Backbone as a ProteinNet text record, in pm:
[ID]
protein_1_A
[PRIMARY]
XXXXXXXXXXXXXXXXXXXXXXXXXXXXXXXXXXXXXXXXXXXXXXXXXXXXXXXXXXXXXXXXXXXXXXXXXXXXXXXXXXXXXXXXXXXXXXXXXXXXXXXXXXXXXXXXXXXXXXXXXXXXXXXXXXXXXXXXXXXXXXX
[TERTIARY]
6364.6	6381	6442.2	6385	6439.5	6561	6624.1	6765.2	6837.8	6816	6886.8	6948.8	6813.7	6815.1	6929.2	6920.4	6986.3	7148.8	7168.1	7327.1	7367.5	7311	7327.7	7351.8	7270.6	7303.3	7438	7464.7	7576.7	7673	7703	7791	7811.5	7719	7721.8	7775.7	7781.1	7834.7	7969.4	8035.1	8158.6	8233	8173.5	8243.4	8242	8147.6	8145.6	8256.4	8310.7	8369	8526.5	8538.4	8661.5	8671.9	8597.2	8602.9	8659.8	8583.3	8621.7	8777.8	8801	8915.5	9024.3	9021.1	9130.1	9139.1	9011	9020.8	9110.6	9074.8	9129.5	9290.9	9355.6	9474.1	9543.2	9498.1	9548.4	9543.7	9459.8	9459.9	9609.5	9602.5	9703.2	9862.3	9859.8	9966.7	10033.5	9946.7	9966.4	9968.3	9917.2	9931.3	10092.1	10120.7	10256.4	10280.9	10388.6	10395	10508.6	10486	10579.8	10736.7	10846.5	10966.1	10958.9	10985.7	11009.6	11130	11215.2	11316.2	11277.7	11158.5	11097.8	10983.4	10925.2	10786.4	10783.8	10683.7	10667.5	10647.7	10762.2	10733.9	10633.5	10532.5	10462.6	10511.6	10605.3	10637	10795.9	10834.5	10941.2	11093.7	11167.1	11281	11351	11363.9	11383.2	11342.1	11287.6	11228.7	11318.2	11299.9	11358.4	11349.1	11415.4	11390.3	11516.1	11489.3	11626.7	11687.7	11823.9	11920.3	11915.3	11894.7	11880.5	12018.9	12042.7	12142.6	12156.9	12235.8	12278.7	12277.8	12337.8	12342.3	12207.6	12099.9	11965.5	11887	11914.1	11844.5	11758.7	11672.8	11575.2	11550.5	11572.7	11560.2	11478	11397.5	11284.8	11307.6	11325.6	11377.2	11248.5	11164.4	11037.1	10926.1	10804.3	10746.8	10778.1	10747.7	10779.9	10661.4	10661.9	10557.2	10429.8	10301.2	10206.7	10199	10272.7	10291.7	10153.7	10120.3	10005	10025.6	9979.2	10006.1	9911.9	9908.7	9813.4	9812.4	9906.5	9961.9	9896.3	9814.3	9770.3	9882.3	10016.8	10117.5	10218.7	10292.4	10415.4	10493.1	10629	10755.8	10777.3	10833.7	10875.8	11024.3	11091.8	11257.7	11310.4	11403.5	11486.4	11598	11662.4	11798	11764.3	11831.3	11855.3	11944.5	11988.6	12070.3	12052.6	12164.4	12128.5	12082	12099.8	12037.6	11914.8	11840.2	11722.9	11614.4	11492.6	11348.1	11269.9	11229	11157.4	11004.3	10943.3	10784.2	10702.9	10614.2	10564.8	10410.1	10335.7	10186.5	10108	9985.2	9900.9	9759.2	9637.8	9522.4	9501.1	9542.7	9506.2	9632.4	9762.1	9861.3	9963.2	10018.8	10154.4	10261.4	10389.7	10510.6	10608.4	10702.5	10791.2	10925.4	11010.2	11133.3	11263.1	11375.4	11494.3	11591.5	11652.6	11737.9	11847.6	11901.7	12035.5	12130.6	12227	12390.1	12403.4	12385.1	12433.5	12318.9	12217.2	12104.1	11982.3	11983.7	11879.7	11741.8	11643.5	11555	11424.4	11336.7	11269.1	11116.2	11027.7	10904.6	10789.4	10723	10587.2	10477.9	10414.5	10280.9	10185.8	10062.4	9957.5	9871.4	9791.6	9762.1	9597.3	9485.2	9371.9	9313.6	9206.3	9181.3	9159.2	9216.9	9209.3	9334	9335.1	9452	9485	9619	9639.9	9775.7	9760	9882.9	9960.9	10095.4	10195.8	10279.9	10266.9	10401.8	10511.6	10617.5	10750	10796.5	10839.5	10893.5	11001.7	11095.7	11249.7	11253.8	11291.4	11280.5	11417	11510.8	11638.7	11650.3	11797.6	11804	11815.2	11819.7	11825.9	11648.2	11563.8	11459.6	11355.8	11455.3	11439.8	11365.6	11255.7	11201	11198.5	11186.1	11167.7	11064.2	10975.5	10864.5	10849.5	10850.2	10819.8	10693.6	10610.2	10487.5	10499	10410.5	10436.3	10249.7	10221.5	10096.2	10112.1	10011.7	10016.5	9878.2	9867.3	9722	9706.9	9615.1	9572.3	9496.4	9511.8	9404.8	9460.7	9327.7	9352	9309.7	9300.3	9258.3	9360.2	9362.1	9468.6	9474.4	9600	9623.1	9687
4854.6	4879.5	5019.6	5104.8	5251.1	5247.3	5222.7	5185.3	5144.6	5035.7	4970.8	5086.6	5184.6	5256	5379	5394.2	5525.7	5472.2	5348	5272.5	5255.8	5195.2	5207.7	5356	5459.5	5569.7	5641.8	5600.3	5638.6	5564.9	5459.5	5365.7	5400.9	5428.9	5485.3	5642.3	5697.6	5834.4	5810.3	5741.2	5704.4	5662.7	5548.6	5480.8	5597.3	5688.7	5787.1	5893.2	5923.2	6007.7	5939	5811.2	5773.6	5735.3	5719.8	5713.3	5843.1	5943.9	6081.2	6098.6	6100.8	6121.6	6063.1	5915.8	5843.4	5889.3	5904.8	5979.8	6107.2	6202.3	6312.9	6299.6	6221.3	6190.2	6149	6041.4	5988.8	6079.7	6161.8	6287.3	6371.7	6399.8	6493.2	6437.6	6311.1	6244.6	6194.3	6236.8	6217	6332.1	6437.4	6560.8	6598.4	6652.7	6719	6870	6907.7	7052	7066.5	7153.1	7175.9	7212.5	7187.5	7274.8	7399.1	7458.9	7628.9	7646.6	7579	7651.1	7565.6	7488.3	7418.9	7496.8	7573	7622.7	7742	7720.5	7841.5	7951.6	8070.2	8194.9	8296.3	8352.2	8421.3	8545.2	8613.1	8749.5	8733	8781.9	8771	8861.7	8774.4	8828.2	8961.4	8988.5	9104.4	9150.6	9286.3	9368.2	9457.1	9474.5	9533.4	9674.4	9747.8	9918.6	10006	10092.9	10195.3	10221	10203.9	10239.1	10366.1	10416.4	10560.3	10619	10739	10807.2	10939.6	10937.1	11017.4	11163.2	11161.9	11292	11384.4	11317.7	11297.8	11395.5	11517.7	11588.4	11697.7	11734.9	11811.3	11914.4	12072.9	12132.2	12228.6	12280.6	12408.9	12511.1	12641	12739.1	12828.2	12819.1	12902.4	12830.6	12829.3	12873	12805.7	12843.1	12758.5	12694	12594.9	12467.6	12570	12542	12602.6	12761.6	12827.2	12954.7	13025.5	13127.7	13189.9	13352.3	13375.7	13482.8	13573.5	13694.6	13768.2	13801.6	13734.1	13746.2	13620.5	13653	13550.6	13469.4	13554.5	13468.5	13468.3	13355.5	13311.7	13274.9	13260.3	13246.6	13071.4	12978.2	12863.3	12823.4	12840.9	12828	12731.5	12666.2	12571.1	12537.6	12422.3	12356.2	12226.4	12149	12002.8	12015	11880.8	11873.2	11933.7	11995	12077.3	12006.4	11867.9	11770.4	11715.5	11760.3	11684.4	11823.8	11749.9	11827.9	11828.6	11975.8	11997.1	12037.7	11964.4	12022.4	12059.8	12151.7	12203.2	12235.1	12154.2	12116.8	12213.9	12257.1	12305	12240.9	12287.9	12251.9	12291.2	12406.9	12453.8	12472.8	12455.8	12456.5	12378.4	12343	12241.4	12321.5	12348	12436.7	12340.3	12315	12244.8	12362.8	12305.7	12418.7	12325.9	12396.6	12345.6	12411.6	12339.7	12448.2	12485.4	12568.4	12626.3	12570.7	12613.7	12525.7	12516.2	12576.8	12546.6	12484.1	12424.3	12367.3	12437.7	12584.1	12638.6	12652.6	12657.1	12699.9	12783.9	12878.1	12951.3	12967.4	12987	12977.1	13056.8	13155.7	13219.6	13130.7	13118.1	13064.7	13087.9	13111.3	13173.4	13054.4	13084.8	13002.6	13061.4	12970.6	13027	13052.5	13110.8	13158.2	13032.2	13055.5	12922.6	12822.4	12721.3	12639.7	12549.3	12564.6	12489.3	12418.4	12282	12193.2	12211.4	12253	12238.6	12128.6	12044.7	11929.4	12000.7	11966.4	12004.9	11887.5	11824.2	11707.1	11689.7	11675.9	11666.4	11536.5	11528.6	11382.3	11397.1	11256.4	11271.1	11192.3	11199.8	11108.6	10997.7	10910.1	10773.3	10736.6	10804.8	10784	10807.4	10832.9	10836.4	10980.1	10998.7	11098.6	11138	11233.8	11281.1	11399	11395.6	11518.2	11564.3	11707.5	11779.8	11821.7	11839.6	11893.3	12015.7	12116.7	12267.3	12282.1	12338.1	12392.6	12545.4	12600	12724.6	12817.5	12896.1	12933.7	13104.3	13123.5	13256.2	13337.1	13422.1	13482.4	13633.8	13731.7	13882.1	13920.2	13831	13868.4	13886.2	14001.1	14076.5	13987.6	13927.8	13851.9	13917.4
13867.6	13702.2	13711.4	13784.8	13789.6	13804.2	13910.7	13966	13862.6	13786	13677.4	13581.8	13546.5	13444	13475.7	13606.3	13625.5	13655.2	13669.6	13709.5	13564.5	13451.7	13332.2	13258.9	13282.7	13221.7	13276.1	13387.9	13484.3	13397.1	13379.1	13327	13181.7	13089.3	12972.1	12952.9	13043.6	13041.5	13086.5	13167.9	13194.9	13084.3	13007.1	12900	12789.3	12774.8	12675.5	12687.4	12819.5	12850.9	12826.4	12875	12852	12691.1	12628.8	12459.4	12416.3	12463.2	12401.6	12433.5	12567.8	12607.2	12549.3	12526.7	12454.6	12291.1	12246.3	12121.2	12095.4	12198	12209.6	12224.4	12317.3	12351.5	12211.6	12153	12022.2	11933.1	11922.7	11823.5	11854.9	11954.3	11986.3	12010	12002.9	11994.1	11831	11750	11620.6	11533.1	11604.6	11522.9	11491.7	11380.6	11386.7	11387.8	11452.7	11460.1	11367.9	11270.6	11185.8	11238	11182.7	11273.4	11204.7	11303.4	11260.2	11178.1	11151.8	11053.2	10921.7	10894.1	10754	10760.9	10836	10825.9	10715.4	10619	10542	10619.7	10601.3	10613.1	10515	10579.6	10504.4	10455.2	10572.5	10577.8	10558	10447	10382.8	10503.5	10480.7	10593.4	10558.5	10420.9	10364.1	10263.3	10255.3	10166.9	10076.8	9952.9	9862.2	9871.2	9899.2	9923.3	9897.6	9835	9797.6	9933.3	9915.2	10003.2	10052.8	10182.2	10185.7	10179.8	10107.2	10088.6	10189.8	10265.6	10374.6	10327.5	10192.7	10147.9	10075.1	10077.7	10033.7	10171.6	10184.3	10268.7	10235.1	10292.7	10275.9	10385.2	10375.7	10501.9	10469.8	10553.5	10520.2	10615.3	10535.6	10661.8	10685.7	10540.3	10566.5	10461.9	10538.6	10650.4	10785.8	10895.2	11020.6	11053.1	11104.7	11158.4	11234.5	11207.6	11242.5	11244	11105.8	11121.9	11099.1	11140.2	11129.2	11048	10944.8	10871.2	10811.8	10794.2	10731.9	10567	10514.2	10395.3	10290.9	10172.7	10105.2	10026.7	10020	9956.7	10048.8	10058.6	10187.6	10065.7	10125.2	10081.6	10128	10036.9	10085.1	10044.2	10133.1	10115.1	10173.7	10124.1	10188.3	10142.9	10160	10096.6	10092.2	9970.6	9919.4	9812.8	9771.9	9673.8	9556.9	9489.7	9373.3	9264.3	9253	9142.1	9183	9258.3	9308.8	9278.9	9257.4	9214.1	9330.5	9342.8	9430.9	9418.7	9472.7	9435.5	9551.2	9541	9690.6	9658.7	9677.7	9682.6	9784.2	9736.1	9826.6	9814.6	9848.7	9825	9651.9	9641.1	9515.9	9394.2	9443.4	9357.4	9367	9247.8	9263.4	9193.9	9253.5	9178.8	9200.5	9072.7	9060.9	9071.2	9127	9142	9126	9066.7	9036	9112.1	9215.8	9314.5	9251.3	9323.2	9236.5	9298.7	9224	9253.4	9384.1	9483.5	9609.5	9681.6	9619.1	9681.5	9735.1	9734.8	9794.7	9656.8	9729.8	9651	9744.3	9649.1	9687	9610.1	9663.7	9575.9	9641.8	9561.5	9653.7	9584.4	9709.8	9686.1	9755.1	9692.3	9756.8	9831.6	9960.2	10024.2	10040.8	10060.6	10071.1	10226.7	10251.9	10392.4	10481.4	10598.4	10671.2	10711.9	10751.2	10756.6	10626.1	10598.2	10484.3	10513.1	10473.5	10480.3	10380.7	10349	10255.3	10241	10125.4	10134.6	10015.4	10085.5	10034.9	9991.4	9870.8	9865.7	9750.9	9805	9708	9640.1	9534	9455.8	9390.8	9457.1	9434.3	9309.4	9232.1	9115.4	9144.1	9255	9270.4	9291.1	9307.4	9296.6	9445.2	9551.4	9687.4	9687.5	9755.3	9809.3	9938.4	9975	10106.7	10119.8	10192	10195.3	10365.3	10368.3	10476.5	10460.1	10567.1	10572.2	10681.1	10633.3	10703.8	10707.8	10818.7	10843.6	10863.8	10769.9	10795.1	10783.8	10873.3	10854.4	10805.2	10738.4	10733.5	10799	10854.2	10940.9	10939.3	10940	10958.3	11081.5	11198.8	11318.6	11374.1	11506.6	11561.2	11713.6	11755.6	11879	11966
[MASK]
+++++++++++++++++++++++++++++++++++++++++++++++++++++++++++++++++++++++++++++++++++++++++++++++++++++++++++++++++++++++++++++++++++++++++++++++

């Protein structure tokens, strides 16, 4: 009797594996894979953004990147289009500047002790913006 139970259990496991394999096979055969061309694409192929204008340039002459100074007031100067609006921002102050006819601009900005990040942003008539960041450190230590 014990041998019959072992053989019957073995046959039941084999039949169960065959039934599960057949069910998986038929599931895979009936599953539809969406066509790449007809599939819904969640990421747009093109995004709307302003067309960059190569004439929209912002160059900064002063301060130099990672400049160390012993003066609390520094001069931020550079060049851009003459019809742009320039904004110079630090932790403490925001200055708005209109460039001269040749596009040059300059403004004196006071900086706090330690390291300061200065953001210089040019806003062009077409709405495009260009930002340059400069890191300046105020220190009275001698090197």
